[in-house]
PDB file of C-alpha atoms in Angstrom:
ATOM      1  CA  MET G 229      75.329  89.196 105.841  1.00 95.00           C
ATOM      2  CA  ILE G 230      75.205  92.939 106.547  1.00 97.00           C
ATOM      3  CA  LEU G 231      78.356  94.858 105.575  1.00 98.00           C
ATOM      4  CA  LEU G 232      78.713  97.593 108.162  1.00 98.00           C
ATOM      5  CA  ASP G 233      79.661 100.487 106.021  1.00 98.00           C
ATOM      6  CA  GLY G 234      81.667 102.813 108.334  1.00 98.00           C
ATOM      7  CA  LYS G 235      82.714 105.093 105.462  1.00 97.00           C
ATOM      8  CA  GLY G 236      79.212 105.786 104.308  1.00 97.00           C
ATOM      9  CA  THR G 237      77.815 106.073 107.765  1.00 97.00           C
ATOM     10  CA  ALA G 238      80.532 108.523 108.744  1.00 97.00           C
ATOM     11  CA  ALA G 239      79.835 110.651 105.692  1.00 95.00           C
ATOM     12  CA  THR G 240      76.145 110.904 106.726  1.00 95.00           C
ATOM     13  CA  LEU G 241      77.016 111.738 110.231  1.00 94.00           C
ATOM     14  CA  ARG G 242      79.405 114.483 109.124  1.00 93.00           C
ATOM     15  CA  MET G 243      76.698 116.172 107.151  1.00 93.00           C
ATOM     16  CA  GLY G 244      74.639 116.427 110.394  1.00 95.00           C
ATOM     17  CA  LEU G 245      77.630 117.618 112.267  1.00 96.00           C
ATOM     18  CA  ALA G 246      78.312 120.463 109.821  1.00 95.00           C
ATOM     19  CA  VAL G 247      74.714 121.873 110.563  1.00 96.00           C
ATOM     20  CA  GLU G 248      75.413 121.535 114.293  1.00 96.00           C
ATOM     21  CA  VAL G 249      78.806 123.342 113.879  1.00 97.00           C
ATOM     22  CA  GLN G 250      77.115 126.216 112.082  1.00 97.00           C
ATOM     23  CA  ASN G 251      74.462 126.579 114.865  1.00 96.00           C
ATOM     24  CA  LEU G 252      77.095 126.300 117.597  1.00 97.00           C
ATOM     25  CA  SER G 253      79.264 128.888 115.749  1.00 97.00           C
ATOM     26  CA  ARG G 254      76.406 131.390 115.935  1.00 97.00           C
ATOM     27  CA  GLN G 255      75.889 130.775 119.613  1.00 97.00           C
ATOM     28  CA  ILE G 256      79.480 131.349 120.674  1.00 97.00           C
ATOM     29  CA  ALA G 257      80.431 133.857 117.979  1.00 97.00           C
ATOM     30  CA  ARG G 258      83.384 131.879 116.701  1.00 97.00           C
ATOM     31  CA  THR G 259      84.119 128.545 114.995  1.00 97.00           C
ATOM     32  CA  PRO G 260      84.759 125.584 117.315  1.00 98.00           C
ATOM     33  CA  GLY G 261      88.387 124.645 117.103  1.00 98.00           C
ATOM     34  CA  LEU G 262      90.432 121.322 116.917  1.00 98.00           C
ATOM     35  CA  ALA G 263      94.130 121.368 117.361  1.00 98.00           C
ATOM     36  CA  VAL G 264      96.018 118.225 116.063  1.00 97.00           C
ATOM     37  CA  VAL G 265      99.726 117.697 116.983  1.00 98.00           C
ATOM     38  CA  LEU G 266     101.946 115.382 114.998  1.00 98.00           C
ATOM     39  CA  VAL G 267     105.519 114.817 115.887  1.00 98.00           C
ATOM     40  CA  GLY G 268     107.855 113.198 113.338  1.00 96.00           C
ATOM     41  CA  ASN G 269     107.270 111.688 109.938  1.00 91.00           C
ATOM     42  CA  ASP G 270     105.557 108.251 110.756  1.00 90.00           C
ATOM     43  CA  PRO G 271     103.749 107.534 107.344  1.00 89.00           C
ATOM     44  CA  ALA G 272     100.639 106.071 108.980  1.00 88.00           C
ATOM     45  CA  SER G 273     100.372 108.952 111.366  1.00 93.00           C
ATOM     46  CA  GLN G 274     100.671 111.348 108.524  1.00 93.00           C
ATOM     47  CA  VAL G 275      97.789 109.668 106.688  1.00 92.00           C
ATOM     48  CA  TYR G 276      95.681 109.677 109.787  1.00 93.00           C
ATOM     49  CA  VAL G 277      96.319 113.344 110.496  1.00 95.00           C
ATOM     50  CA  ARG G 278      95.493 114.386 106.922  1.00 95.00           C
ATOM     51  CA  ALA G 279      92.221 112.455 107.126  1.00 95.00           C
ATOM     52  CA  LYS G 280      91.229 114.067 110.389  1.00 95.00           C
ATOM     53  CA  GLU G 281      92.159 117.619 109.023  1.00 96.00           C
ATOM     54  CA  LYS G 282      89.939 116.989 105.986  1.00 95.00           C
ATOM     55  CA  ALA G 283      87.042 115.693 107.982  1.00 95.00           C
ATOM     56  CA  ALA G 284      87.294 118.627 110.393  1.00 96.00           C
ATOM     57  CA  LEU G 285      87.385 121.178 107.591  1.00 95.00           C
ATOM     58  CA  GLU G 286      84.426 119.511 105.906  1.00 93.00           C
ATOM     59  CA  ALA G 287      82.446 119.729 109.095  1.00 95.00           C
ATOM     60  CA  GLY G 288      83.125 123.393 109.302  1.00 96.00           C
ATOM     61  CA  LEU G 289      85.580 123.270 112.289  1.00 97.00           C
ATOM     62  CA  ASN G 290      88.538 125.440 112.733  1.00 97.00           C
ATOM     63  CA  SER G 291      91.198 122.881 112.057  1.00 96.00           C
ATOM     64  CA  MET G 292      94.726 123.563 113.426  1.00 97.00           C
ATOM     65  CA  VAL G 293      97.461 121.170 112.607  1.00 97.00           C
ATOM     66  CA  TYR G 294     100.912 121.394 114.210  1.00 98.00           C
ATOM     67  CA  ARG G 295     103.648 119.415 112.473  1.00 97.00           C
ATOM     68  CA  LEU G 296     106.742 119.128 114.677  1.00 98.00           C
ATOM     69  CA  GLU G 297     110.135 117.657 113.703  1.00 97.00           C
ATOM     70  CA  ILE G 298     111.030 114.347 114.995  1.00 97.00           C
ATOM     71  CA  GLU G 299     113.816 115.955 117.063  1.00 97.00           C
ATOM     72  CA  THR G 300     111.310 117.972 119.153  1.00 98.00           C
ATOM     73  CA  SER G 301     112.069 117.723 122.774  1.00 98.00           C
ATOM     74  CA  GLN G 302     109.754 116.873 125.663  1.00 98.00           C
ATOM     75  CA  LYS G 303     109.939 120.356 126.963  1.00 98.00           C
ATOM     76  CA  GLU G 304     109.085 121.798 123.540  1.00 98.00           C
ATOM     77  CA  LEU G 305     106.071 119.510 123.036  1.00 98.00           C
ATOM     78  CA  GLU G 306     104.838 120.173 126.548  1.00 98.00           C
ATOM     79  CA  ALA G 307     105.159 123.979 125.884  1.00 98.00           C
ATOM     80  CA  LEU G 308     102.931 123.634 122.741  1.00 98.00           C
ATOM     81  CA  ILE G 309     100.299 121.710 124.713  1.00 98.00           C
ATOM     82  CA  ASP G 310     100.436 124.331 127.441  1.00 98.00           C
ATOM     83  CA  LYS G 311      99.923 127.022 124.705  1.00 98.00           C
ATOM     84  CA  LEU G 312      96.842 125.169 123.251  1.00 98.00           C
ATOM     85  CA  ASN G 313      95.423 124.560 126.687  1.00 98.00           C
ATOM     86  CA  ALA G 314      95.432 128.366 127.221  1.00 98.00           C
ATOM     87  CA  ASP G 315      93.936 129.203 123.848  1.00 98.00           C
ATOM     88  CA  ASP G 316      90.268 129.885 124.084  1.00 97.00           C
ATOM     89  CA  ASN G 317      89.867 129.334 120.323  1.00 97.00           C
ATOM     90  CA  VAL G 318      90.940 125.621 120.886  1.00 98.00           C
ATOM     91  CA  ASP G 319      88.107 123.397 122.091  1.00 98.00           C
ATOM     92  CA  GLY G 320      89.886 120.101 121.496  1.00 98.00           C
ATOM     93  CA  ILE G 321      93.421 118.873 121.442  1.00 98.00           C
ATOM     94  CA  LEU G 322      94.445 115.561 119.868  1.00 97.00           C
ATOM     95  CA  LEU G 323      98.075 114.360 120.206  1.00 97.00           C
ATOM     96  CA  GLN G 324      98.680 111.841 117.418  1.00 96.00           C
ATOM     97  CA  LEU G 325     100.231 108.581 118.715  1.00 94.00           C
ATOM     98  CA  PRO G 326     102.602 107.009 118.623  1.00 94.00           C
ATOM     99  CA  LEU G 327     105.140 109.601 119.515  1.00 96.00           C
ATOM    100  CA  PRO G 328     108.942 109.131 118.725  1.00 96.00           C
ATOM    101  CA  GLY G 329     110.670 106.936 121.344  1.00 95.00           C
ATOM    102  CA  HIS G 330     112.375 109.711 123.205  1.00 97.00           C
ATOM    103  CA  LEU G 331     109.136 111.357 124.199  1.00 98.00           C
ATOM    104  CA  ASP G 332     107.049 110.504 127.118  1.00 98.00           C
ATOM    105  CA  SER G 333     103.498 109.905 125.619  1.00 96.00           C
ATOM    106  CA  GLN G 334     101.685 109.505 128.988  1.00 96.00           C
ATOM    107  CA  ALA G 335     103.136 112.657 130.484  1.00 98.00           C
ATOM    108  CA  CYS G 336     102.077 114.613 127.365  1.00 98.00           C
ATOM    109  CA  LEU G 337      98.421 113.027 127.416  1.00 97.00           C
ATOM    110  CA  GLU G 338      98.166 113.944 131.083  1.00 98.00           C
ATOM    111  CA  ARG G 339      99.295 117.535 130.275  1.00 98.00           C
ATOM    112  CA  ILE G 340      96.157 118.134 128.074  1.00 98.00           C
ATOM    113  CA  LEU G 341      93.369 119.635 129.987  1.00 98.00           C
ATOM    114  CA  PRO G 342      90.670 116.992 130.491  1.00 98.00           C
ATOM    115  CA  GLU G 343      88.000 119.327 129.104  1.00 98.00           C
ATOM    116  CA  LYS G 344      90.071 119.557 125.798  1.00 98.00           C
ATOM    117  CA  ASP G 345      91.053 115.917 125.706  1.00 98.00           C
ATOM    118  CA  VAL G 346      89.010 114.872 122.754  1.00 98.00           C
ATOM    119  CA  ASP G 347      90.725 111.477 122.517  1.00 96.00           C
ATOM    120  CA  GLY G 348      89.409 110.724 126.007  1.00 97.00           C
ATOM    121  CA  PHE G 349      92.788 109.294 127.138  1.00 96.00           C
ATOM    122  CA  HIS G 350      93.349 111.663 130.260  1.00 97.00           C
ATOM    123  CA  PRO G 351      93.178 109.719 133.537  1.00 97.00           C
ATOM    124  CA  ILE G 352      90.385 112.025 134.578  1.00 98.00           C
ATOM    125  CA  ASN G 353      88.237 111.082 131.563  1.00 98.00           C
ATOM    126  CA  MET G 354      89.120 107.421 131.830  1.00 97.00           C
ATOM    127  CA  GLY G 355      88.174 107.537 135.536  1.00 97.00           C
ATOM    128  CA  ARG G 356      84.839 109.308 134.765  1.00 97.00           C
ATOM    129  CA  LEU G 357      84.122 106.512 132.119  1.00 97.00           C
ATOM    130  CA  ALA G 358      84.861 103.866 134.803  1.00 96.00           C
ATOM    131  CA  LEU G 359      82.454 105.665 137.244  1.00 97.00           C
ATOM    132  CA  GLY G 360      79.757 106.071 134.611  1.00 95.00           C
ATOM    133  CA  LEU G 361      80.029 109.973 134.780  1.00 96.00           C
ATOM    134  CA  PRO G 362      79.883 112.338 131.751  1.00 95.00           C
ATOM    135  CA  GLY G 363      83.161 112.912 130.092  1.00 96.00           C
ATOM    136  CA  LEU G 364      84.934 112.815 126.771  1.00 98.00           C
ATOM    137  CA  ARG G 365      85.319 109.273 125.559  1.00 97.00           C
ATOM    138  CA  PRO G 366      88.018 107.418 123.421  1.00 97.00           C
ATOM    139  CA  CYS G 367      86.991 107.828 119.808  1.00 97.00           C
ATOM    140  CA  THR G 368      87.429 104.300 118.432  1.00 97.00           C
ATOM    141  CA  PRO G 369      85.168 102.571 120.932  1.00 98.00           C
ATOM    142  CA  SER G 370      82.601 105.223 120.730  1.00 98.00           C
ATOM    143  CA  GLY G 371      82.650 105.123 116.846  1.00 98.00           C
ATOM    144  CA  SER G 372      82.206 101.367 117.076  1.00 98.00           C
ATOM    145  CA  LEU G 373      79.151 101.622 119.245  1.00 98.00           C
ATOM    146  CA  ARG G 374      77.666 104.422 117.118  1.00 98.00           C
ATOM    147  CA  LEU G 375      77.997 102.264 113.972  1.00 98.00           C
ATOM    148  CA  LEU G 376      76.154  99.455 115.682  1.00 98.00           C
ATOM    149  CA  ALA G 377      73.405 101.896 116.662  1.00 98.00           C
ATOM    150  CA  HIS G 378      73.107 103.237 113.174  1.00 97.00           C
ATOM    151  CA  TYR G 379      72.329  99.763 111.896  1.00 98.00           C
ATOM    152  CA  GLY G 380      69.970  99.058 114.830  1.00 98.00           C
ATOM    153  CA  LEU G 381      72.220  96.350 116.210  1.00 98.00           C
ATOM    154  CA  ASN G 382      71.790  96.419 120.016  1.00 97.00           C
ATOM    155  CA  PRO G 383      74.270  94.501 122.283  1.00 98.00           C
ATOM    156  CA  ALA G 384      71.786  94.841 125.296  1.00 98.00           C
ATOM    157  CA  GLY G 385      71.483  91.526 127.152  1.00 97.00           C
ATOM    158  CA  LYS G 386      73.886  89.827 124.754  1.00 98.00           C
ATOM    159  CA  LYS G 387      77.355  88.228 125.142  1.00 98.00           C
ATOM    160  CA  ALA G 388      79.962  90.717 124.009  1.00 98.00           C
ATOM    161  CA  VAL G 389      83.663  89.540 123.689  1.00 98.00           C
ATOM    162  CA  VAL G 390      86.356  92.119 123.392  1.00 98.00           C
ATOM    163  CA  VAL G 391      89.689  90.747 122.104  1.00 98.00           C
ATOM    164  CA  GLY G 392      92.396  93.185 123.233  1.00 97.00           C
ATOM    165  CA  ARG G 393      92.837  95.126 126.456  1.00 96.00           C
ATOM    166  CA  SER G 394      94.682  98.302 125.323  1.00 95.00           C
ATOM    167  CA  ASN G 395      94.080 101.593 127.046  1.00 94.00           C
ATOM    168  CA  ILE G 396      92.977 103.059 123.648  1.00 94.00           C
ATOM    169  CA  VAL G 397      90.472 100.442 122.610  1.00 97.00           C
ATOM    170  CA  GLY G 398      89.863  97.222 124.625  1.00 97.00           C
ATOM    171  CA  LYS G 399      89.564  98.582 128.197  1.00 97.00           C
ATOM    172  CA  PRO G 400      87.387 101.675 127.369  1.00 98.00           C
ATOM    173  CA  LEU G 401      85.275  99.553 124.843  1.00 98.00           C
ATOM    174  CA  ALA G 402      84.550  96.858 127.660  1.00 98.00           C
ATOM    175  CA  MET G 403      83.554  99.502 130.093  1.00 98.00           C
ATOM    176  CA  MET G 404      81.217 101.206 127.664  1.00 98.00           C
ATOM    177  CA  LEU G 405      79.538  97.858 126.684  1.00 98.00           C
ATOM    178  CA  ALA G 406      79.035  96.968 130.305  1.00 97.00           C
ATOM    179  CA  ALA G 407      77.521 100.430 131.181  1.00 97.00           C
ATOM    180  CA  PRO G 408      73.812 100.533 132.153  1.00 95.00           C
ATOM    181  CA  THR G 409      73.220 102.509 128.917  1.00 94.00           C
ATOM    182  CA  ILE G 410      74.183  99.427 126.826  1.00 96.00           C
ATOM    183  CA  ASN G 411      73.943  96.406 129.282  1.00 97.00           C
ATOM    184  CA  ALA G 412      75.974  93.829 127.447  1.00 98.00           C
ATOM    185  CA  THR G 413      77.557  91.001 129.303  1.00 98.00           C
ATOM    186  CA  VAL G 414      81.191  91.521 128.580  1.00 98.00           C
ATOM    187  CA  THR G 415      84.233  89.238 128.473  1.00 98.00           C
ATOM    188  CA  VAL G 416      87.705  90.668 127.823  1.00 98.00           C
ATOM    189  CA  CYS G 417      90.253  88.404 126.220  1.00 97.00           C
ATOM    190  CA  HIS G 418      94.042  88.892 125.727  1.00 93.00           C
ATOM    191  CA  SER G 419      97.319  87.124 125.143  1.00 88.00           C
ATOM    192  CA  GLY G 420      96.925  85.299 128.399  1.00 91.00           C
ATOM    193  CA  THR G 421      93.558  83.865 127.547  1.00 96.00           C
ATOM    194  CA  LYS G 422      93.931  80.024 127.477  1.00 95.00           C
ATOM    195  CA  ASP G 423      91.291  79.022 124.834  1.00 96.00           C
ATOM    196  CA  LEU G 424      90.600  82.225 122.833  1.00 97.00           C
ATOM    197  CA  GLY G 425      88.556  80.217 120.256  1.00 97.00           C
ATOM    198  CA  ALA G 426      86.155  78.937 122.907  1.00 97.00           C
ATOM    199  CA  GLU G 427      85.667  82.392 124.237  1.00 98.00           C
ATOM    200  CA  CYS G 428      85.055  83.975 120.833  1.00 98.00           C
ATOM    201  CA  ARG G 429      82.440  81.258 119.907  1.00 98.00           C
ATOM    202  CA  GLU G 430      80.375  82.473 122.889  1.00 98.00           C
ATOM    203  CA  ALA G 431      80.219  85.958 121.446  1.00 98.00           C
ATOM    204  CA  ASP G 432      76.912  87.399 120.010  1.00 98.00           C
ATOM    205  CA  PHE G 433      78.978  90.587 119.462  1.00 98.00           C
ATOM    206  CA  LEU G 434      82.717  90.105 118.828  1.00 98.00           C
ATOM    207  CA  PHE G 435      85.074  93.132 118.984  1.00 98.00           C
ATOM    208  CA  LEU G 436      88.554  92.513 117.584  1.00 98.00           C
ATOM    209  CA  ALA G 437      91.550  94.792 118.584  1.00 97.00           C
ATOM    210  CA  LEU G 438      94.559  92.493 118.854  1.00 94.00           C
ATOM    211  CA  GLY G 439      96.636  93.626 115.951  1.00 92.00           C
ATOM    212  CA  LYS G 440      97.135  90.284 114.252  1.00 95.00           C
ATOM    213  CA  PRO G 441      96.318  90.238 110.532  1.00 96.00           C
ATOM    214  CA  ARG G 442      93.389  87.680 109.587  1.00 96.00           C
ATOM    215  CA  PHE G 443      93.925  85.870 112.937  1.00 96.00           C
ATOM    216  CA  ILE G 444      90.280  85.162 113.618  1.00 97.00           C
ATOM    217  CA  LYS G 445      88.921  82.368 111.409  1.00 97.00           C
ATOM    218  CA  LYS G 446      85.216  81.037 111.003  1.00 97.00           C
ATOM    219  CA  ASP G 447      85.908  78.159 113.410  1.00 97.00           C
ATOM    220  CA  MET G 448      86.420  80.795 116.119  1.00 97.00           C
ATOM    221  CA  ILE G 449      83.101  82.560 115.559  1.00 97.00           C
ATOM    222  CA  LYS G 450      79.482  81.835 116.538  1.00 98.00           C
ATOM    223  CA  GLU G 451      77.032  81.246 113.720  1.00 98.00           C
ATOM    224  CA  GLY G 452      75.176  84.583 113.180  1.00 98.00           C
ATOM    225  CA  ALA G 453      77.603  86.637 115.251  1.00 98.00           C
ATOM    226  CA  VAL G 454      78.160  90.350 114.647  1.00 98.00           C
ATOM    227  CA  VAL G 455      81.857  91.147 114.175  1.00 98.00           C
ATOM    228  CA  ILE G 456      83.383  94.638 114.734  1.00 98.00           C
ATOM    229  CA  ASP G 457      86.933  94.395 113.333  1.00 98.00           C
ATOM    230  CA  ILE G 458      88.964  97.342 114.739  1.00 97.00           C
ATOM    231  CA  GLY G 459      92.310  95.928 113.687  1.00 94.00           C
ATOM    232  CA  ILE G 460      94.126  97.697 110.888  1.00 92.00           C
ATOM    233  CA  ASN G 461      97.146  95.746 109.740  1.00 93.00           C
ATOM    234  CA  ARG G 462      99.535  96.598 106.927  1.00 90.00           C
ATOM    235  CA  THR G 463     100.523  93.385 104.845  1.00 91.00           C
ATOM    236  CA  THR G 464     102.216  92.890 101.537  1.00 90.00           C
ATOM    237  CA  SER G 465      98.774  92.440 100.061  1.00 88.00           C
ATOM    238  CA  GLY G 466      97.422  95.694 101.523  1.00 90.00           C
ATOM    239  CA  LEU G 467      95.478  96.584 104.568  1.00 92.00           C
ATOM    240  CA  CYS G 468      93.444  93.989 106.480  1.00 96.00           C
ATOM    241  CA  GLY G 469      91.786  93.455 109.773  1.00 96.00           C
ATOM    242  CA  ASP G 470      92.255  90.990 112.643  1.00 97.00           C
ATOM    243  CA  CYS G 471      89.397  88.877 111.098  1.00 97.00           C
ATOM    244  CA  ASP G 472      89.822  86.803 108.033  1.00 97.00           C
ATOM    245  CA  PHE G 473      86.988  88.457 106.170  1.00 97.00           C
ATOM    246  CA  GLU G 474      86.714  86.035 103.256  1.00 96.00           C
ATOM    247  CA  ASP G 475      86.850  83.049 105.577  1.00 97.00           C
ATOM    248  CA  VAL G 476      84.091  84.318 107.932  1.00 98.00           C
ATOM    249  CA  LYS G 477      81.765  86.306 105.792  1.00 96.00           C
ATOM    250  CA  ASP G 478      79.237  83.553 105.230  1.00 96.00           C
ATOM    251  CA  LYS G 479      79.007  82.625 108.878  1.00 98.00           C
ATOM    252  CA  VAL G 480      78.392  86.199 110.439  1.00 98.00           C
ATOM    253  CA  SER G 481      75.170  88.197 110.393  1.00 98.00           C
ATOM    254  CA  ALA G 482      77.095  91.478 110.210  1.00 98.00           C
ATOM    255  CA  ILE G 483      80.761  92.501 109.797  1.00 98.00           C
ATOM    256  CA  THR G 484      82.856  95.655 109.334  1.00 98.00           C
ATOM    257  CA  PRO G 485      85.190  95.733 106.382  1.00 97.00           C
ATOM    258  CA  VAL G 486      88.862  96.827 106.657  1.00 97.00           C
ATOM    259  CA  PRO G 487      89.459  99.388 105.446  1.00 95.00           C
ATOM    260  CA  GLY G 488      86.124 101.332 105.417  1.00 96.00           C
ATOM    261  CA  GLY G 489      84.672 100.163 108.725  1.00 97.00           C
ATOM    262  CA  ILE G 490      85.804 101.571 112.052  1.00 97.00           C
ATOM    263  CA  GLY G 491      88.515 103.866 110.811  1.00 95.00           C
ATOM    264  CA  PRO G 492      86.115 106.435 109.329  1.00 96.00           C
ATOM    265  CA  MET G 493      83.874 106.158 112.378  1.00 97.00           C
ATOM    266  CA  THR G 494      86.764 107.004 114.687  1.00 97.00           C
ATOM    267  CA  ILE G 495      87.396 110.192 112.845  1.00 96.00           C
ATOM    268  CA  ALA G 496      83.681 111.133 112.782  1.00 97.00           C
ATOM    269  CA  GLU G 497      83.683 110.526 116.652  1.00 97.00           C
ATOM    270  CA  LEU G 498      86.571 112.878 117.006  1.00 97.00           C
ATOM    271  CA  LEU G 499      84.322 115.636 115.462  1.00 97.00           C
ATOM    272  CA  PHE G 500      81.490 114.724 117.902  1.00 97.00           C
ATOM    273  CA  SER G 501      83.962 114.910 120.815  1.00 98.00           C
ATOM    274  CA  THR G 502      85.203 118.354 119.664  1.00 98.00           C
ATOM    275  CA  ILE G 503      81.593 119.649 119.429  1.00 98.00           C
ATOM    276  CA  GLN G 504      80.790 118.357 122.901  1.00 98.00           C
ATOM    277  CA  ALA G 505      83.915 119.766 124.387  1.00 98.00           C
ATOM    278  CA  CYS G 506      83.039 123.066 122.980  1.00 98.00           C
ATOM    279  CA  LYS G 507      79.488 122.877 124.305  1.00 97.00           C
ATOM    280  CA  TRP G 508      80.690 121.906 127.778  1.00 96.00           C
ATOM    281  CA  ARG G 509      83.307 124.664 127.837  1.00 95.00           C
ATOM    282  CA  ASN G 510      80.690 127.226 126.935  1.00 95.00           C
ATOM    283  CA  GLN G 511      78.026 125.730 129.354  1.00 95.00           C
ATOM    284  CA  LEU G 512      75.707 124.830 126.435  1.00 93.00           C
TER     285      LEU G 512
END
């Protein structure tokens, strides 16, 4: 069984990105900039933002973090987004989700310029993904596929099952897997799937993003399958994925740990997206 080390892989990738940032900075006579906006005091969001800030600084990016009070109004948040859109030193804008309940997340995401939308959530970027056109891609699906590529695991021609259909992970991941560049045969499962176990047992590559701790057991997995566990669940015994790692580890050929799997790859992918956004904005 291969343990797909996202933490180590992301660290290696960041070293290469730091060199690329140096070269790009010389070309454009400034440091590529990433702005992260955090509203409120959600503990998980604060941890994620600190990790993103640390990774951006280590890669040599100009990291700008805007921490707003939970009482921030829709108008105030949109005004900040407009300011960042107009700032030529900002190449990428990331709005940390979830937002407090009184704010309209979709309206805020759509307000970010598509060319600065490093999370890839703007309808234009999602539409470009669906059409197979170049654009900024959601970081978690991209990071998952980059981790597979790092280990030489190729889903081309294989059966890939995605459990979860969120706009953040499941839907874009399914489109990426089905794209001609990867050529997997894709099935998307969700809460309405009648026999989830039967679908999962067909998977050569099983991607889990359903948000249920240790839900997937070994009797739901094909012998020798590759499991990419994207779920991060907080339980009384600590963080765990959607897959019961201890139960399945002797049956799979490769699996991501939680934590230390897809989380670090998502952050690394954010840096890739910021660099790509900078290149496109400067026509490089």
